[in-house]
Short mmCIF file of N, CA and C and ligand atoms in Angstrom, two decimals:
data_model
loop_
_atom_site.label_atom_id
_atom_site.label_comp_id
_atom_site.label_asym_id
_atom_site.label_seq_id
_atom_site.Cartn_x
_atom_site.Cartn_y
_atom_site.Cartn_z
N UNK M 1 -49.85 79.31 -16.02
CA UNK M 1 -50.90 79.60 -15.05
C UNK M 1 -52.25 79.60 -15.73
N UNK M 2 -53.30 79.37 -15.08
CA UNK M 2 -54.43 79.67 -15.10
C UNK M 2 -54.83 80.77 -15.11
N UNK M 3 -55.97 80.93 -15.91
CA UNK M 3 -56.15 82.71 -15.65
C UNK M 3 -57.48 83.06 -14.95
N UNK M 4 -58.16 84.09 -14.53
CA UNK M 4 -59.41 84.29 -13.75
C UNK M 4 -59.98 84.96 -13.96
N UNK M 5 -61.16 85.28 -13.69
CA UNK M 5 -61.94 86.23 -13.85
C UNK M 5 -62.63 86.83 -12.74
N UNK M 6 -62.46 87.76 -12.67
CA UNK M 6 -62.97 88.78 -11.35
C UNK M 6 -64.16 89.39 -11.30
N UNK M 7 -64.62 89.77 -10.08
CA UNK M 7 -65.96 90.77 -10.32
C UNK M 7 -66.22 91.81 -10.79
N UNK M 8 -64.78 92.21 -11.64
CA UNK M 8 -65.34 93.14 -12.25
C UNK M 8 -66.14 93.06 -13.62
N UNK M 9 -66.14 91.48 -13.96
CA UNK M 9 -66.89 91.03 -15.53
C UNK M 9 -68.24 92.05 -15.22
N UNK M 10 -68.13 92.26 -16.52
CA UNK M 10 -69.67 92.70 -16.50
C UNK M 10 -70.32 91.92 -17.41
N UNK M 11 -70.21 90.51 -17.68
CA UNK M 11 -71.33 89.88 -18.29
C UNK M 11 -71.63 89.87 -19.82
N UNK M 12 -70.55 90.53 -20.32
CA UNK M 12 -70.55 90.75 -21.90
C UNK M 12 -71.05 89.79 -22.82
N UNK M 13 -70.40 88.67 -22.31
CA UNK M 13 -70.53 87.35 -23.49
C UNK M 13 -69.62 87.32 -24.20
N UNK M 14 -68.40 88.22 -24.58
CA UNK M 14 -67.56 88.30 -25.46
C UNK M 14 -66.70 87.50 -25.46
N UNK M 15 -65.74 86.97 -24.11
CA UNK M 15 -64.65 85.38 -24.07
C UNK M 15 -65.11 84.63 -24.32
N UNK M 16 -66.14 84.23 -23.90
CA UNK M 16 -66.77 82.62 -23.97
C UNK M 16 -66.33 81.78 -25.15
N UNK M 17 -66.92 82.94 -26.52
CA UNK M 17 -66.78 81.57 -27.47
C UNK M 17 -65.20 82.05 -28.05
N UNK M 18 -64.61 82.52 -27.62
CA UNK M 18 -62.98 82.42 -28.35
C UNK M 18 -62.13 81.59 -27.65
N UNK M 19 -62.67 81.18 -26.47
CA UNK M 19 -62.08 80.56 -25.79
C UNK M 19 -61.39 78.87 -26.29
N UNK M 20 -60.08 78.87 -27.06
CA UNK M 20 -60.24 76.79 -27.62
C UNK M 20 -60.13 76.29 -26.68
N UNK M 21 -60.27 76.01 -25.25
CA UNK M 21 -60.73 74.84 -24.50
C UNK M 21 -61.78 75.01 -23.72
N UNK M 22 -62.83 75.58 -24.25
CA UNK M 22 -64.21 75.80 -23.83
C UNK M 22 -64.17 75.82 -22.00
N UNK M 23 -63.01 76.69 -21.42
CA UNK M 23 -62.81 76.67 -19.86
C UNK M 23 -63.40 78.06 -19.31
N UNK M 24 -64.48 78.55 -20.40
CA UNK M 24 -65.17 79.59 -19.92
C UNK M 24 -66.45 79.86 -19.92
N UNK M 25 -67.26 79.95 -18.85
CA UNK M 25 -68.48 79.19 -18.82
C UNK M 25 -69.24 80.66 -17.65
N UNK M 26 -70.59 80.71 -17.59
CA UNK M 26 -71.45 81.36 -16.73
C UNK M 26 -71.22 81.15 -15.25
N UNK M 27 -71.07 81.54 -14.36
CA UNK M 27 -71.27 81.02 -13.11
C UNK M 27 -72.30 82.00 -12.40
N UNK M 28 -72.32 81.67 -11.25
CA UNK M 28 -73.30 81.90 -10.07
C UNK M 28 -73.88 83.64 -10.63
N UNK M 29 -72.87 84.43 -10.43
CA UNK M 29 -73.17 86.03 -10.69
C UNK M 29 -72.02 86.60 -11.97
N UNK M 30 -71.27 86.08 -12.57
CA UNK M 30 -70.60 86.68 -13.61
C UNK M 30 -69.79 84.72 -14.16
N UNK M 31 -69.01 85.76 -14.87
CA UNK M 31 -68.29 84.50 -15.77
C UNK M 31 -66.92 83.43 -15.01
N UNK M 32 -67.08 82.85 -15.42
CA UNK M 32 -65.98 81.29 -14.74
C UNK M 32 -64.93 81.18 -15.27
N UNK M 33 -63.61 81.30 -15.47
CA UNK M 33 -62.84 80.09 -16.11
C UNK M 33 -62.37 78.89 -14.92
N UNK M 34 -62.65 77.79 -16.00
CA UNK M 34 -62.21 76.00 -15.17
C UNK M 34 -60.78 75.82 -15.28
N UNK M 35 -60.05 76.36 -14.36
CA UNK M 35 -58.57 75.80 -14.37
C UNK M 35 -58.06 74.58 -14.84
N UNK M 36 -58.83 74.08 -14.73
CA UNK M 36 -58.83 72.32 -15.53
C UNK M 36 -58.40 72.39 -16.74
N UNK M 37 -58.90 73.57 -17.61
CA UNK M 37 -59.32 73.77 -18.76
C UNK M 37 -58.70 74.82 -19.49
N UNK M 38 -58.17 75.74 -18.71
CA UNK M 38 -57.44 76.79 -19.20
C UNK M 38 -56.06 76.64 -19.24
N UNK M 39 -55.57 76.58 -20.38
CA UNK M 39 -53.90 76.44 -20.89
C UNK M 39 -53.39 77.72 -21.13
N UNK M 40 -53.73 78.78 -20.67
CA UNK M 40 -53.51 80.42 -21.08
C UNK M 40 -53.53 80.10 -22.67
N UNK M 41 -54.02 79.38 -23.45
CA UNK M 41 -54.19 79.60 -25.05
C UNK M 41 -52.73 79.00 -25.26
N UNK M 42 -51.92 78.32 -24.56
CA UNK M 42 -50.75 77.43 -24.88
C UNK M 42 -51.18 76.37 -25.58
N UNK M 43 -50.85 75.95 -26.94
CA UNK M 43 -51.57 75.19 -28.02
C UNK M 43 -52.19 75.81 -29.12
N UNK M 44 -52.46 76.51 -28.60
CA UNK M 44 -53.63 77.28 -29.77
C UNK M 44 -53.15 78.69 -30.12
N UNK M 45 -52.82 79.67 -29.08
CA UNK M 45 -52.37 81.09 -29.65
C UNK M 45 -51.11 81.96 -28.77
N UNK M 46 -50.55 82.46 -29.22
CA UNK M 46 -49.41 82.88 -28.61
C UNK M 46 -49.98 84.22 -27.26
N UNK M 47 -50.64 84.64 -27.24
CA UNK M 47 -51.88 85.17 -26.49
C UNK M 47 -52.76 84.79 -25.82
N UNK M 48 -53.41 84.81 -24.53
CA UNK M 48 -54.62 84.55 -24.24
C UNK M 48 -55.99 85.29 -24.69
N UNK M 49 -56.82 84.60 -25.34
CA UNK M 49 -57.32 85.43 -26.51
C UNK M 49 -58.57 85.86 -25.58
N UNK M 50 -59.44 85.23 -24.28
CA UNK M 50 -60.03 86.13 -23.49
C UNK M 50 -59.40 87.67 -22.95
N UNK M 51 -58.08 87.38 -22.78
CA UNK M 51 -57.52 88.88 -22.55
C UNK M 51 -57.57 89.66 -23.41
N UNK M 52 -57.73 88.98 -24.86
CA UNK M 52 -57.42 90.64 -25.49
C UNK M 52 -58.76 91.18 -25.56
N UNK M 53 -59.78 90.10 -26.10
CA UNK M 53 -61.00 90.53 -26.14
C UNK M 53 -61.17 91.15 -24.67
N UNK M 54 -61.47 91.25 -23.69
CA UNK M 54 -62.43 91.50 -22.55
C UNK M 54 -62.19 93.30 -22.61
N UNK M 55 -63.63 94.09 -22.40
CA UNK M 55 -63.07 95.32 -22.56
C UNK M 55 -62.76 95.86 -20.68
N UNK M 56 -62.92 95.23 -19.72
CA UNK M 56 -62.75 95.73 -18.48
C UNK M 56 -61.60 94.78 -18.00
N UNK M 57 -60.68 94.36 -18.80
CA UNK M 57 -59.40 93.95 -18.44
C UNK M 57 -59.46 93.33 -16.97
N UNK M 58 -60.42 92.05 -16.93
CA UNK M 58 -61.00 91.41 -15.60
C UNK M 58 -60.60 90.17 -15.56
N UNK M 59 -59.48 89.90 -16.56
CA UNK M 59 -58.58 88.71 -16.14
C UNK M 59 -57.80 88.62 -16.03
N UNK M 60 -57.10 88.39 -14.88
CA UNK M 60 -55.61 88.49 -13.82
C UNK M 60 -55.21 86.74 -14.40
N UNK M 61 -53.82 86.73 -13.89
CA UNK M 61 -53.72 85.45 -13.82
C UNK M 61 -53.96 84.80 -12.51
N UNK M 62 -54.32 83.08 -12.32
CA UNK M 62 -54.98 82.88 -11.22
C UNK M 62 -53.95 82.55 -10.33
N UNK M 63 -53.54 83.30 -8.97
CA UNK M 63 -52.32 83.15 -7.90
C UNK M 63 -52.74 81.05 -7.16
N UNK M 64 -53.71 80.56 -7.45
CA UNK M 64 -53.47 79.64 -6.79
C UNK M 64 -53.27 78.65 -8.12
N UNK M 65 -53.27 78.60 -9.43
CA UNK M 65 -52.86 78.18 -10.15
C UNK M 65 -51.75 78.41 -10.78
N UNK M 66 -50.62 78.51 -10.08
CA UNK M 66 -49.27 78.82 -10.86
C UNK M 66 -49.13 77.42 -11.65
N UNK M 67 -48.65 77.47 -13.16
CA UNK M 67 -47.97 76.45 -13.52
C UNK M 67 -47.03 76.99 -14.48
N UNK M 68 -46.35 76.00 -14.64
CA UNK M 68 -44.67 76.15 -15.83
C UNK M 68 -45.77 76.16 -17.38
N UNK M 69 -44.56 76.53 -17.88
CA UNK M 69 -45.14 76.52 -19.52
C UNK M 69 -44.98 75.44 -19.65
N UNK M 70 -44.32 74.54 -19.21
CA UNK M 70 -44.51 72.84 -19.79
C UNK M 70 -45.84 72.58 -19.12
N UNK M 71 -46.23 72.83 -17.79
CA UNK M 71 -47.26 72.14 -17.51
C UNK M 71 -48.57 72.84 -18.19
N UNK M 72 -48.95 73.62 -18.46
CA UNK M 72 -49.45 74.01 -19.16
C UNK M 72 -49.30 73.24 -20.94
N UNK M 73 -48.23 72.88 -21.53
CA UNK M 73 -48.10 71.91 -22.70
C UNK M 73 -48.88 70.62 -22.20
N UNK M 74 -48.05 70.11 -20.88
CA UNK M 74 -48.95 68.90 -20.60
C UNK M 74 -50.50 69.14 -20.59
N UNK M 75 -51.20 70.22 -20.06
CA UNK M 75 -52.23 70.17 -19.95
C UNK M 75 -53.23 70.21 -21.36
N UNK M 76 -52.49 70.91 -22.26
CA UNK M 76 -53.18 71.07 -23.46
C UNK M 76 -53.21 69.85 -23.99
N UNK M 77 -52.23 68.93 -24.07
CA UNK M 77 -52.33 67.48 -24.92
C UNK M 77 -53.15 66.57 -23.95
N UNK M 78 -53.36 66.83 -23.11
CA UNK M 78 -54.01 65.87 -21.72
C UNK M 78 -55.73 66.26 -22.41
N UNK M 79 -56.04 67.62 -22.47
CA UNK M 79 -56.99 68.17 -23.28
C UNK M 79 -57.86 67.74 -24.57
N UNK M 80 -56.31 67.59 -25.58
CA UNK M 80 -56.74 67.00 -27.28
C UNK M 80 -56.70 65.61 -26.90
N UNK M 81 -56.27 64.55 -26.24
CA UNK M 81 -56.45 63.26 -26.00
C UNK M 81 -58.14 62.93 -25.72
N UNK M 82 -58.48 64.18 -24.47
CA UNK M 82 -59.46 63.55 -23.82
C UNK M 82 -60.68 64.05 -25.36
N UNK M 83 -60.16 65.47 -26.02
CA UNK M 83 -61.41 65.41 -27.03
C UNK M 83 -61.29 64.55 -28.32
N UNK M 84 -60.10 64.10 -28.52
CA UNK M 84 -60.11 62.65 -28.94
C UNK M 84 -60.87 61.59 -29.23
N UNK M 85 -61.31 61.49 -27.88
CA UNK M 85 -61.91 60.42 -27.51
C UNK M 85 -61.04 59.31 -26.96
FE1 LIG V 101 -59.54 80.10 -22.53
FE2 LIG V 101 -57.19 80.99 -23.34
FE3 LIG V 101 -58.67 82.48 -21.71
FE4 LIG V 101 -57.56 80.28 -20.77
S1 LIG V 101 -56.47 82.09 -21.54
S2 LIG V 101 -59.67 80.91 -20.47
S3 LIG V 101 -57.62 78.92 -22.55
S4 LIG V 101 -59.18 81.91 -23.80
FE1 LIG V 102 -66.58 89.30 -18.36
FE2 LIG V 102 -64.48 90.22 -19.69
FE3 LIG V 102 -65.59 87.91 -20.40
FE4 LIG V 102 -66.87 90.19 -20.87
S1 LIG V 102 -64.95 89.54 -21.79
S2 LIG V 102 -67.77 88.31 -20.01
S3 LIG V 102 -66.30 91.40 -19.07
S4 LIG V 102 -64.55 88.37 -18.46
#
């Protein structure tokens, strides 16, 4: 799955840059993750490393992004291809 971020961010700055598929970004009134982009840290860490950092525990996983742990594998190599080049 994808994971989300809710209104309860308060704007820290702290996920952003731990994030390895840069799927966490500013939006309108608090912080974004791009489902596109988020592999729950499948590839990179056995953890989602915005969760551990965040101190108001404001990322749920996202209910309209359910995926399998394979699709989530697919998505991460779909990922290193495209930064590839
Ligand atoms: Fe990024 Fe990992 Fe958080 Fe997804 S779970 S937004 S890939 S840090
Ligand atoms: Fe918001 Fe949590 Fe990220 Fe801080 S760590 S910006 S509170 S989602």
């Amino acid at each position: 799955m994808a994971l989300m971020i809710t209104d309860d961010c308060i704007n820290c700055d702290v996920c952003e840059p731990e994030c390895p598929n840069q799927a966490i970004s500013m939006g309108a009134e608090y912080y974004v993750i791009d489902p596109g982009k988020c592999t729950e840290c499948v590839g990179h860490f056995g953890e989602p490393q915005c969760v551990q950092v965040c101190p108001v525990a404001c990322i749920p996983v996202n209910p309209e992004h359910v995926e399998t742990q394979e699709s989530l594998w697919d998505k991460y190599r779909r990922l290193q291809a495209q930064a590839a080049g």
